[in-house]
Amino acid sequence: MMFRKLLILHMLALFFWPCVASALVSKPTDDSRELQLQEMLILFLLPDMRETLGEEYSKHLKTTPDLFPYYIDIEHVERLNGFRGYDFLITLEATPTVGPHIVVGKDRFIFEISPTVNVKLLKFEHIKGPDRNDFPSNYLYLLK
């Protein structure tokens, strides 16, 4: 009887034990043709992204934030006119920094890339930042 109660208690404990599933997307650890092409695309778009960030963050910072290619993620790529079409929408998420890589925010860019418009920023979304609490005290002077 005691064994049966312990068995039921043990089964209930396992049943109600919280399960944790990791939803982290791991960064690539090996070079590939796809990764090389993605990084070339990011380098191609980087000047437009930096210019837009400079305009946005001039409201919040006394300096223009830095944007490094390794702090840019390609979120989504879509062909607008089907297979082998050359009109694309690309969504990028960027993490700009100042000083020794102090994160100042998070931003989303949606670009159209096509033969007719070449590159056009369709939408810029300032997601968050800068947050005064994220700055070390010796870098607070960068905030407006």
mmCIF file of N, CA and C in Angstrom:
data_model
loop_
_atom_site.group_PDB
_atom_site.id
_atom_site.type_symbol
_atom_site.label_atom_id
_atom_site.label_comp_id
_atom_site.label_asym_id
_atom_site.label_seq_id
_atom_site.Cartn_x
_atom_site.Cartn_y
_atom_site.Cartn_z
ATOM 1 N N MET A 1 0.824 -1.186 0.000
ATOM 2 C CA MET A 1 0.000 0.000 0.000
ATOM 3 C C MET A 1 0.876 1.261 0.000
ATOM 4 N N MET A 2 1.892 1.271 0.846
ATOM 5 C CA MET A 2 2.801 2.409 0.930
ATOM 6 C C MET A 2 3.570 2.569 -0.385
ATOM 7 N N PHE A 3 3.980 1.443 -0.959
ATOM 8 C CA PHE A 3 4.701 1.476 -2.226
ATOM 9 C C PHE A 3 3.828 2.093 -3.324
ATOM 10 N N ARG A 4 2.572 1.721 -3.333
ATOM 11 C CA ARG A 4 1.633 2.225 -4.336
ATOM 12 C C ARG A 4 1.456 3.745 -4.199
ATOM 13 N N LYS A 5 1.344 4.253 -2.974
ATOM 14 C CA LYS A 5 1.200 5.689 -2.746
ATOM 15 C C LYS A 5 2.452 6.438 -3.206
ATOM 16 N N LEU A 6 3.617 5.881 -2.903
ATOM 17 C CA LEU A 6 4.868 6.511 -3.327
ATOM 18 C C LEU A 6 4.987 6.519 -4.850
ATOM 19 N N LEU A 7 4.573 5.434 -5.476
ATOM 20 C CA LEU A 7 4.622 5.350 -6.930
ATOM 21 C C LEU A 7 3.696 6.396 -7.563
ATOM 22 N N ILE A 8 2.500 6.529 -7.046
ATOM 23 C CA ILE A 8 1.551 7.523 -7.563
ATOM 24 C C ILE A 8 2.085 8.936 -7.332
ATOM 25 N N LEU A 9 2.627 9.193 -6.156
ATOM 26 C CA LEU A 9 3.196 10.500 -5.846
ATOM 27 C C LEU A 9 4.350 10.822 -6.795
ATOM 28 N N HIS A 10 5.192 9.842 -7.036
ATOM 29 C CA HIS A 10 6.328 10.026 -7.940
ATOM 30 C C HIS A 10 5.840 10.312 -9.372
ATOM 31 N N MET A 11 4.841 9.591 -9.824
ATOM 32 C CA MET A 11 4.297 9.795 -11.169
ATOM 33 C C MET A 11 3.661 11.181 -11.297
ATOM 34 N N LEU A 12 2.950 11.616 -10.270
ATOM 35 C CA LEU A 12 2.349 12.950 -10.293
ATOM 36 C C LEU A 12 3.422 14.035 -10.321
ATOM 37 N N ALA A 13 4.476 13.826 -9.542
ATOM 38 C CA ALA A 13 5.565 14.803 -9.513
ATOM 39 C C ALA A 13 6.205 14.926 -10.894
ATOM 40 N N LEU A 14 6.419 13.804 -11.566
ATOM 41 C CA LEU A 14 6.998 13.847 -12.907
ATOM 42 C C LEU A 14 6.041 14.483 -13.911
ATOM 43 N N PHE A 15 4.765 14.213 -13.753
ATOM 44 C CA PHE A 15 3.771 14.746 -14.673
ATOM 45 C C PHE A 15 3.676 16.269 -14.575
ATOM 46 N N PHE A 16 3.744 16.792 -13.367
ATOM 47 C CA PHE A 16 3.600 18.233 -13.170
ATOM 48 C C PHE A 16 4.934 18.975 -13.128
ATOM 49 N N TRP A 17 6.027 18.263 -13.303
ATOM 50 C CA TRP A 17 7.349 18.888 -13.307
ATOM 51 C C TRP A 17 7.427 19.850 -14.490
ATOM 52 N N PRO A 18 7.858 21.093 -14.253
ATOM 53 C CA PRO A 18 7.895 22.050 -15.367
ATOM 54 C C PRO A 18 8.911 21.622 -16.421
ATOM 55 N N CYS A 19 8.490 21.694 -17.657
ATOM 56 C CA CYS A 19 9.365 21.355 -18.772
ATOM 57 C C CYS A 19 9.884 22.646 -19.390
ATOM 58 N N VAL A 20 11.128 22.643 -19.751
ATOM 59 C CA VAL A 20 11.740 23.806 -20.364
ATOM 60 C C VAL A 20 12.252 23.399 -21.742
ATOM 61 N N ALA A 21 11.884 24.173 -22.728
ATOM 62 C CA ALA A 21 12.362 23.929 -24.086
ATOM 63 C C ALA A 21 13.104 25.169 -24.555
ATOM 64 N N SER A 22 14.251 24.979 -25.092
ATOM 65 C CA SER A 22 15.047 26.101 -25.560
ATOM 66 C C SER A 22 14.610 26.507 -26.960
ATOM 67 N N ALA A 23 14.367 27.794 -27.121
ATOM 68 C CA ALA A 23 13.967 28.315 -28.425
ATOM 69 C C ALA A 23 15.080 29.165 -29.033
ATOM 70 N N LEU A 24 16.280 29.021 -28.517
ATOM 71 C CA LEU A 24 17.387 29.804 -29.026
ATOM 72 C C LEU A 24 17.816 29.298 -30.393
ATOM 73 N N VAL A 25 18.068 30.226 -31.280
ATOM 74 C CA VAL A 25 18.591 29.869 -32.586
ATOM 75 C C VAL A 25 20.098 30.018 -32.496
ATOM 76 N N SER A 26 20.798 28.943 -32.728
ATOM 77 C CA SER A 26 22.246 29.001 -32.586
ATOM 78 C C SER A 26 22.863 29.681 -33.801
ATOM 79 N N LYS A 27 23.926 30.388 -33.541
ATOM 80 C CA LYS A 27 24.671 31.037 -34.605
ATOM 81 C C LYS A 27 25.531 29.982 -35.299
ATOM 82 N N PRO A 28 25.764 30.147 -36.592
ATOM 83 C CA PRO A 28 26.586 29.162 -37.304
ATOM 84 C C PRO A 28 28.004 29.134 -36.754
ATOM 85 N N THR A 29 28.569 27.949 -36.710
ATOM 86 C CA THR A 29 29.946 27.802 -36.237
ATOM 87 C C THR A 29 30.898 27.474 -37.378
ATOM 88 N N ASP A 30 30.352 27.100 -38.531
ATOM 89 C CA ASP A 30 31.172 26.780 -39.698
ATOM 90 C C ASP A 30 30.808 27.709 -40.846
ATOM 91 N N ASP A 31 31.802 27.982 -41.674
ATOM 92 C CA ASP A 31 31.555 28.816 -42.838
ATOM 93 C C ASP A 31 30.803 28.010 -43.899
ATOM 94 N N SER A 32 29.961 28.696 -44.633
ATOM 95 C CA SER A 32 29.223 28.042 -45.717
ATOM 96 C C SER A 32 28.995 29.064 -46.821
ATOM 97 N N ARG A 33 28.623 28.583 -47.972
ATOM 98 C CA ARG A 33 28.334 29.472 -49.102
ATOM 99 C C ARG A 33 27.163 30.406 -48.763
ATOM 100 N N GLU A 34 26.134 29.855 -48.118
ATOM 101 C CA GLU A 34 24.971 30.654 -47.731
ATOM 102 C C GLU A 34 25.368 31.761 -46.757
ATOM 103 N N LEU A 35 26.178 31.425 -45.756
ATOM 104 C CA LEU A 35 26.618 32.419 -44.782
ATOM 105 C C LEU A 35 27.447 33.510 -45.459
ATOM 106 N N GLN A 36 28.317 33.125 -46.368
ATOM 107 C CA GLN A 36 29.123 34.111 -47.084
ATOM 108 C C GLN A 36 28.243 35.076 -47.875
ATOM 109 N N LEU A 37 27.229 34.551 -48.555
ATOM 110 C CA LEU A 37 26.332 35.408 -49.335
ATOM 111 C C LEU A 37 25.501 36.322 -48.437
ATOM 112 N N GLN A 38 25.053 35.800 -47.297
ATOM 113 C CA GLN A 38 24.301 36.635 -46.358
ATOM 114 C C GLN A 38 25.164 37.775 -45.837
ATOM 115 N N GLU A 39 26.410 37.474 -45.508
ATOM 116 C CA GLU A 39 27.292 38.510 -44.970
ATOM 117 C C GLU A 39 27.677 39.533 -46.033
ATOM 118 N N MET A 40 27.813 39.103 -47.286
ATOM 119 C CA MET A 40 28.055 40.067 -48.363
ATOM 120 C C MET A 40 26.855 40.994 -48.527
ATOM 121 N N LEU A 41 25.655 40.449 -48.427
ATOM 122 C CA LEU A 41 24.441 41.258 -48.523
ATOM 123 C C LEU A 41 24.388 42.279 -47.389
ATOM 124 N N ILE A 42 24.721 41.849 -46.175
ATOM 125 C CA ILE A 42 24.737 42.766 -45.030
ATOM 126 C C ILE A 42 25.742 43.893 -45.266
ATOM 127 N N LEU A 43 26.930 43.561 -45.772
ATOM 128 C CA LEU A 43 27.929 44.595 -46.051
ATOM 129 C C LEU A 43 27.426 45.578 -47.106
ATOM 130 N N PHE A 44 26.681 45.088 -48.067
ATOM 131 C CA PHE A 44 26.109 45.914 -49.116
ATOM 132 C C PHE A 44 25.076 46.898 -48.543
ATOM 133 N N LEU A 45 24.292 46.461 -47.556
ATOM 134 C CA LEU A 45 23.229 47.290 -46.973
ATOM 135 C C LEU A 45 23.704 48.152 -45.800
ATOM 136 N N LEU A 46 24.869 47.861 -45.266
ATOM 137 C CA LEU A 46 25.375 48.530 -44.061
ATOM 138 C C LEU A 46 25.419 50.060 -44.165
ATOM 139 N N PRO A 47 25.883 50.662 -45.261
ATOM 140 C CA PRO A 47 25.893 52.137 -45.311
ATOM 141 C C PRO A 47 24.502 52.755 -45.172
ATOM 142 N N ASP A 48 23.496 52.170 -45.819
ATOM 143 C CA ASP A 48 22.125 52.688 -45.687
ATOM 144 C C ASP A 48 21.613 52.529 -44.262
ATOM 145 N N MET A 49 21.950 51.426 -43.635
ATOM 146 C CA MET A 49 21.508 51.180 -42.263
ATOM 147 C C MET A 49 22.158 52.174 -41.308
ATOM 148 N N ARG A 50 23.452 52.404 -41.474
ATOM 149 C CA ARG A 50 24.157 53.357 -40.600
ATOM 150 C C ARG A 50 23.597 54.772 -40.744
ATOM 151 N N GLU A 51 23.287 55.156 -41.962
ATOM 152 C CA GLU A 51 22.727 56.495 -42.185
ATOM 153 C C GLU A 51 21.377 56.648 -41.475
ATOM 154 N N THR A 52 20.526 55.649 -41.589
ATOM 155 C CA THR A 52 19.213 55.691 -40.935
ATOM 156 C C THR A 52 19.364 55.713 -39.418
ATOM 157 N N LEU A 53 20.284 54.900 -38.893
ATOM 158 C CA LEU A 53 20.511 54.884 -37.442
ATOM 159 C C LEU A 53 21.033 56.225 -36.953
ATOM 160 N N GLY A 54 21.907 56.854 -37.729
ATOM 161 C CA GLY A 54 22.426 58.166 -37.349
ATOM 162 C C GLY A 54 21.313 59.185 -37.182
ATOM 163 N N GLU A 55 20.346 59.161 -38.103
ATOM 164 C CA GLU A 55 19.209 60.082 -38.015
ATOM 165 C C GLU A 55 18.337 59.767 -36.805
ATOM 166 N N GLU A 56 18.036 58.500 -36.588
ATOM 167 C CA GLU A 56 17.150 58.099 -35.479
ATOM 168 C C GLU A 56 17.789 58.373 -34.122
ATOM 169 N N TYR A 57 19.041 57.978 -33.957
ATOM 170 C CA TYR A 57 19.673 58.077 -32.644
ATOM 171 C C TYR A 57 20.191 59.471 -32.333
ATOM 172 N N SER A 58 20.155 60.390 -33.303
ATOM 173 C CA SER A 58 20.551 61.768 -32.997
ATOM 174 C C SER A 58 19.573 62.406 -32.014
ATOM 175 N N LYS A 59 18.381 61.835 -31.885
ATOM 176 C CA LYS A 59 17.399 62.317 -30.907
ATOM 177 C C LYS A 59 17.754 61.875 -29.489
ATOM 178 N N HIS A 60 18.527 60.802 -29.379
ATOM 179 C CA HIS A 60 18.784 60.183 -28.077
ATOM 180 C C HIS A 60 20.245 60.263 -27.633
ATOM 181 N N LEU A 61 21.158 60.336 -28.594
ATOM 182 C CA LEU A 61 22.586 60.270 -28.287
ATOM 183 C C LEU A 61 23.323 61.486 -28.831
ATOM 184 N N LYS A 62 24.445 61.796 -28.209
ATOM 185 C CA LYS A 62 25.290 62.890 -28.679
ATOM 186 C C LYS A 62 26.249 62.425 -29.766
ATOM 187 N N THR A 63 26.292 61.139 -30.031
ATOM 188 C CA THR A 63 27.161 60.568 -31.046
ATOM 189 C C THR A 63 26.371 59.588 -31.900
ATOM 190 N N THR A 64 26.889 59.302 -33.060
ATOM 191 C CA THR A 64 26.248 58.316 -33.933
ATOM 192 C C THR A 64 26.650 56.921 -33.473
ATOM 193 N N PRO A 65 25.700 56.015 -33.331
ATOM 194 C CA PRO A 65 26.064 54.666 -32.897
ATOM 195 C C PRO A 65 26.799 53.899 -33.997
ATOM 196 N N ASP A 66 27.572 52.924 -33.562
ATOM 197 C CA ASP A 66 28.258 52.028 -34.489
ATOM 198 C C ASP A 66 27.338 50.859 -34.803
ATOM 199 N N LEU A 67 27.496 50.301 -35.986
ATOM 200 C CA LEU A 67 26.753 49.106 -36.357
ATOM 201 C C LEU A 67 27.734 48.150 -37.011
ATOM 202 N N PHE A 68 27.907 47.005 -36.392
ATOM 203 C CA PHE A 68 28.843 46.003 -36.885
ATOM 204 C C PHE A 68 28.078 44.867 -37.559
ATOM 205 N N PRO A 69 28.631 44.305 -38.618
ATOM 206 C CA PRO A 69 27.928 43.238 -39.344
ATOM 207 C C PRO A 69 27.521 42.057 -38.468
ATOM 208 N N TYR A 70 28.324 41.753 -37.457
ATOM 209 C CA TYR A 70 28.001 40.603 -36.606
ATOM 210 C C TYR A 70 26.890 40.909 -35.603
ATOM 211 N N TYR A 71 26.394 42.151 -35.571
ATOM 212 C CA TYR A 71 25.231 42.509 -34.755
ATOM 213 C C TYR A 71 23.988 42.736 -35.623
ATOM 214 N N ILE A 72 23.989 42.151 -36.808
ATOM 215 C CA ILE A 72 22.842 42.247 -37.716
ATOM 216 C C ILE A 72 22.382 40.836 -38.044
ATOM 217 N N ASP A 73 21.095 40.593 -37.867
ATOM 218 C CA ASP A 73 20.517 39.286 -38.186
ATOM 219 C C ASP A 73 19.531 39.433 -39.336
ATOM 220 N N ILE A 74 19.609 38.508 -40.277
ATOM 221 C CA ILE A 74 18.620 38.459 -41.352
ATOM 222 C C ILE A 74 17.429 37.697 -40.816
ATOM 223 N N GLU A 75 16.307 38.391 -40.666
ATOM 224 C CA GLU A 75 15.100 37.793 -40.092
ATOM 225 C C GLU A 75 14.250 37.091 -41.147
ATOM 226 N N HIS A 76 14.156 37.696 -42.331
ATOM 227 C CA HIS A 76 13.255 37.137 -43.346
ATOM 228 C C HIS A 76 13.664 37.643 -44.726
ATOM 229 N N VAL A 77 13.590 36.758 -45.709
ATOM 230 C CA VAL A 77 13.805 37.127 -47.106
ATOM 231 C C VAL A 77 12.638 36.572 -47.907
ATOM 232 N N GLU A 78 12.091 37.404 -48.784
ATOM 233 C CA GLU A 78 10.933 36.979 -49.577
ATOM 234 C C GLU A 78 11.102 37.434 -51.026
ATOM 235 N N ARG A 79 10.849 36.521 -51.951
ATOM 236 C CA ARG A 79 10.799 36.885 -53.371
ATOM 237 C C ARG A 79 9.412 37.436 -53.652
ATOM 238 N N LEU A 80 9.352 38.590 -54.273
ATOM 239 C CA LEU A 80 8.055 39.215 -54.511
ATOM 240 C C LEU A 80 7.356 38.696 -55.761
ATOM 241 N N ASN A 81 8.112 38.191 -56.718
ATOM 242 C CA ASN A 81 7.485 37.763 -57.966
ATOM 243 C C ASN A 81 7.837 36.324 -58.340
ATOM 244 N N GLY A 82 7.870 35.464 -57.349
ATOM 245 C CA GLY A 82 8.009 34.031 -57.601
ATOM 246 C C GLY A 82 9.417 33.562 -57.908
ATOM 247 N N PHE A 83 9.494 32.277 -58.169
ATOM 248 C CA PHE A 83 10.763 31.604 -58.426
ATOM 249 C C PHE A 83 11.526 32.288 -59.553
ATOM 250 N N ARG A 84 12.786 32.540 -59.306
ATOM 251 C CA ARG A 84 13.702 33.193 -60.232
ATOM 252 C C ARG A 84 13.350 34.649 -60.518
ATOM 253 N N GLY A 85 12.487 35.218 -59.688
ATOM 254 C CA GLY A 85 12.220 36.650 -59.786
ATOM 255 C C GLY A 85 13.317 37.400 -59.044
ATOM 256 N N TYR A 86 13.557 38.622 -59.425
ATOM 257 C CA TYR A 86 14.671 39.359 -58.843
ATOM 258 C C TYR A 86 14.228 40.542 -58.001
ATOM 259 N N ASP A 87 13.008 40.506 -57.524
ATOM 260 C CA ASP A 87 12.517 41.513 -56.584
ATOM 261 C C ASP A 87 12.409 40.859 -55.215
ATOM 262 N N PHE A 88 13.118 41.428 -54.231
ATOM 263 C CA PHE A 88 13.175 40.827 -52.900
ATOM 264 C C PHE A 88 12.749 41.822 -51.830
ATOM 265 N N LEU A 89 12.175 41.302 -50.763
ATOM 266 C CA LEU A 89 12.008 42.033 -49.510
ATOM 267 C C LEU A 89 12.902 41.333 -48.506
ATOM 268 N N ILE A 90 13.686 42.112 -47.794
ATOM 269 C CA ILE A 90 14.565 41.532 -46.782
ATOM 270 C C ILE A 90 14.367 42.288 -45.478
ATOM 271 N N THR A 91 14.171 41.539 -44.400
ATOM 272 C CA THR A 91 13.981 42.115 -43.070
ATOM 273 C C THR A 91 15.218 41.816 -42.238
ATOM 274 N N LEU A 92 15.802 42.869 -41.684
ATOM 275 C CA LEU A 92 17.011 42.752 -40.866
ATOM 276 C C LEU A 92 16.743 43.318 -39.483
ATOM 277 N N GLU A 93 17.329 42.694 -38.474
ATOM 278 C CA GLU A 93 17.261 43.236 -37.119
ATOM 279 C C GLU A 93 18.682 43.578 -36.695
ATOM 280 N N ALA A 94 18.862 44.806 -36.231
ATOM 281 C CA ALA A 94 20.193 45.309 -35.911
ATOM 282 C C ALA A 94 20.280 45.749 -34.460
ATOM 283 N N THR A 95 21.484 45.605 -33.902
ATOM 284 C CA THR A 95 21.770 46.025 -32.534
ATOM 285 C C THR A 95 22.916 47.031 -32.573
ATOM 286 N N PRO A 96 22.614 48.333 -32.590
ATOM 287 C CA PRO A 96 23.669 49.340 -32.610
ATOM 288 C C PRO A 96 24.343 49.482 -31.242
ATOM 289 N N THR A 97 25.583 49.951 -31.274
ATOM 290 C CA THR A 97 26.370 50.098 -30.047
ATOM 291 C C THR A 97 27.101 51.437 -30.050
ATOM 292 N N VAL A 98 27.612 51.805 -28.875
ATOM 293 C CA VAL A 98 28.528 52.937 -28.740
ATOM 294 C C VAL A 98 29.691 52.490 -27.868
ATOM 295 N N GLY A 99 30.786 53.244 -27.953
ATOM 296 C CA GLY A 99 31.937 52.940 -27.102
ATOM 297 C C GLY A 99 32.377 51.496 -27.231
ATOM 298 N N PRO A 100 32.700 50.876 -26.092
ATOM 299 C CA PRO A 100 33.168 49.488 -26.130
ATOM 300 C C PRO A 100 32.003 48.500 -26.235
ATOM 301 N N HIS A 101 31.238 48.615 -27.302
ATOM 302 C CA HIS A 101 30.113 47.714 -27.593
ATOM 303 C C HIS A 101 29.009 47.775 -26.536
ATOM 304 N N ILE A 102 28.668 48.968 -26.097
ATOM 305 C CA ILE A 102 27.521 49.164 -25.205
ATOM 306 C C ILE A 102 26.279 49.208 -26.090
ATOM 307 N N VAL A 103 25.396 48.265 -25.897
ATOM 308 C CA VAL A 103 24.189 48.179 -26.719
ATOM 309 C C VAL A 103 23.284 49.373 -26.426
ATOM 310 N N VAL A 104 22.862 50.065 -27.485
ATOM 311 C CA VAL A 104 22.010 51.245 -27.306
ATOM 312 C C VAL A 104 20.580 51.022 -27.779
ATOM 313 N N GLY A 105 20.310 49.886 -28.389
ATOM 314 C CA GLY A 105 18.943 49.653 -28.835
ATOM 315 C C GLY A 105 18.813 48.449 -29.732
ATOM 316 N N LYS A 106 17.648 48.352 -30.325
ATOM 317 C CA LYS A 106 17.345 47.302 -31.294
ATOM 318 C C LYS A 106 16.440 47.922 -32.346
ATOM 319 N N ASP A 107 16.733 47.625 -33.611
ATOM 320 C CA ASP A 107 16.009 48.240 -34.714
ATOM 321 C C ASP A 107 15.745 47.217 -35.812
ATOM 322 N N ARG A 108 14.672 47.460 -36.557
ATOM 323 C CA ARG A 108 14.303 46.566 -37.663
ATOM 324 C C ARG A 108 14.252 47.380 -38.955
ATOM 325 N N PHE A 109 14.833 46.813 -40.003
ATOM 326 C CA PHE A 109 14.860 47.430 -41.324
ATOM 327 C C PHE A 109 14.182 46.491 -42.314
ATOM 328 N N ILE A 110 13.363 47.043 -43.190
ATOM 329 C CA ILE A 110 12.806 46.258 -44.291
ATOM 330 C C ILE A 110 13.220 46.954 -45.581
ATOM 331 N N PHE A 111 14.014 46.238 -46.379
ATOM 332 C CA PHE A 111 14.510 46.762 -47.641
ATOM 333 C C PHE A 111 13.845 46.053 -48.807
ATOM 334 N N GLU A 112 13.660 46.802 -49.885
ATOM 335 C CA GLU A 112 13.302 46.206 -51.167
ATOM 336 C C GLU A 112 14.561 46.233 -52.018
ATOM 337 N N ILE A 113 14.888 45.105 -52.605
ATOM 338 C CA ILE A 113 16.042 45.010 -53.488
ATOM 339 C C ILE A 113 15.524 44.489 -54.823
ATOM 340 N N SER A 114 15.736 45.266 -55.880
ATOM 341 C CA SER A 114 15.246 44.851 -57.196
ATOM 342 C C SER A 114 16.055 45.553 -58.280
ATOM 343 N N PRO A 115 15.945 45.073 -59.513
ATOM 344 C CA PRO A 115 16.671 45.719 -60.613
ATOM 345 C C PRO A 115 16.194 47.149 -60.877
ATOM 346 N N THR A 116 14.931 47.435 -60.606
ATOM 347 C CA THR A 116 14.409 48.766 -60.932
ATOM 348 C C THR A 116 14.712 49.809 -59.871
ATOM 349 N N VAL A 117 14.630 49.439 -58.584
ATOM 350 C CA VAL A 117 14.892 50.425 -57.524
ATOM 351 C C VAL A 117 16.251 50.229 -56.877
ATOM 352 N N ASN A 118 16.964 49.173 -57.260
ATOM 353 C CA ASN A 118 18.236 48.798 -56.655
ATOM 354 C C ASN A 118 18.002 48.483 -55.183
ATOM 355 N N VAL A 119 18.184 49.463 -54.292
ATOM 356 C CA VAL A 119 17.934 49.239 -52.862
ATOM 357 C C VAL A 119 17.077 50.383 -52.346
ATOM 358 N N LYS A 120 16.004 50.028 -51.655
ATOM 359 C CA LYS A 120 15.112 51.052 -51.110
ATOM 360 C C LYS A 120 14.674 50.618 -49.718
ATOM 361 N N LEU A 121 14.866 51.503 -48.744
ATOM 362 C CA LEU A 121 14.390 51.237 -47.390
ATOM 363 C C LEU A 121 12.886 51.486 -47.366
ATOM 364 N N LEU A 122 12.116 50.419 -47.177
ATOM 365 C CA LEU A 122 10.659 50.549 -47.140
ATOM 366 C C LEU A 122 10.151 50.920 -45.760
ATOM 367 N N LYS A 123 10.791 50.351 -44.736
ATOM 368 C CA LYS A 123 10.303 50.592 -43.376
ATOM 369 C C LYS A 123 11.461 50.492 -42.391
ATOM 370 N N PHE A 124 11.469 51.424 -41.456
ATOM 371 C CA PHE A 124 12.415 51.386 -40.341
ATOM 372 C C PHE A 124 11.598 51.389 -39.064
ATOM 373 N N GLU A 125 11.916 50.484 -38.169
ATOM 374 C CA GLU A 125 11.201 50.406 -36.893
ATOM 375 C C GLU A 125 12.212 50.428 -35.751
ATOM 376 N N HIS A 126 12.119 51.461 -34.928
ATOM 377 C CA HIS A 126 12.956 51.551 -33.728
ATOM 378 C C HIS A 126 12.253 50.741 -32.640
ATOM 379 N N ILE A 127 12.811 49.610 -32.279
ATOM 380 C CA ILE A 127 12.150 48.686 -31.356
ATOM 381 C C ILE A 127 12.354 49.094 -29.904
ATOM 382 N N LYS A 128 13.602 49.376 -29.541
ATOM 383 C CA LYS A 128 13.851 49.785 -28.151
ATOM 384 C C LYS A 128 15.173 50.515 -28.033
ATOM 385 N N GLY A 129 15.315 51.215 -26.878
ATOM 386 C CA GLY A 129 16.563 51.827 -26.500
ATOM 387 C C GLY A 129 16.649 53.284 -26.912
ATOM 388 N N PRO A 130 17.674 53.960 -26.508
ATOM 389 C CA PRO A 130 18.631 53.526 -25.491
ATOM 390 C C PRO A 130 18.062 53.666 -24.079
ATOM 391 N N ASP A 131 18.484 52.773 -23.225
ATOM 392 C CA ASP A 131 18.026 52.759 -21.838
ATOM 393 C C ASP A 131 19.162 53.236 -20.940
ATOM 394 N N ARG A 132 18.897 54.283 -20.196
ATOM 395 C CA ARG A 132 19.900 54.877 -19.304
ATOM 396 C C ARG A 132 20.500 53.839 -18.345
ATOM 397 N N ASN A 133 19.703 52.874 -17.913
ATOM 398 C CA ASN A 133 20.177 51.862 -16.962
ATOM 399 C C ASN A 133 21.178 50.885 -17.576
ATOM 400 N N ASP A 134 21.246 50.815 -18.896
ATOM 401 C CA ASP A 134 22.187 49.909 -19.557
ATOM 402 C C ASP A 134 23.566 50.530 -19.745
ATOM 403 N N PHE A 135 23.684 51.825 -19.461
ATOM 404 C CA PHE A 135 24.948 52.517 -19.680
ATOM 405 C C PHE A 135 25.800 52.512 -18.415
ATOM 406 N N PRO A 136 27.078 52.189 -18.535
ATOM 407 C CA PRO A 136 27.983 52.375 -17.393
ATOM 408 C C PRO A 136 28.049 53.868 -17.057
ATOM 409 N N SER A 137 28.299 54.174 -15.808
ATOM 410 C CA SER A 137 28.271 55.575 -15.361
ATOM 411 C C SER A 137 29.251 56.458 -16.134
ATOM 412 N N ASN A 138 30.388 55.906 -16.551
ATOM 413 C CA ASN A 138 31.371 56.720 -17.263
ATOM 414 C C ASN A 138 31.011 56.931 -18.744
ATOM 415 N N TYR A 139 29.863 56.413 -19.194
ATOM 416 C CA TYR A 139 29.402 56.637 -20.565
ATOM 417 C C TYR A 139 28.045 57.341 -20.617
ATOM 418 N N LEU A 140 27.540 57.767 -19.480
ATOM 419 C CA LEU A 140 26.248 58.460 -19.450
ATOM 420 C C LEU A 140 26.281 59.790 -20.205
ATOM 421 N N TYR A 141 27.461 60.368 -20.353
ATOM 422 C CA TYR A 141 27.577 61.645 -21.059
ATOM 423 C C TYR A 141 27.172 61.523 -22.537
ATOM 424 N N LEU A 142 27.119 60.303 -23.067
ATOM 425 C CA LEU A 142 26.721 60.102 -24.464
ATOM 426 C C LEU A 142 25.222 60.277 -24.683
ATOM 427 N N LEU A 143 24.455 60.198 -23.593
ATOM 428 C CA LEU A 143 22.998 60.345 -23.691
ATOM 429 C C LEU A 143 22.603 61.815 -23.695
ATOM 430 N N LYS A 144 21.535 62.130 -24.411
ATOM 431 C CA LYS A 144 21.019 63.507 -24.403
ATOM 432 C C LYS A 144 20.055 63.670 -23.255
#
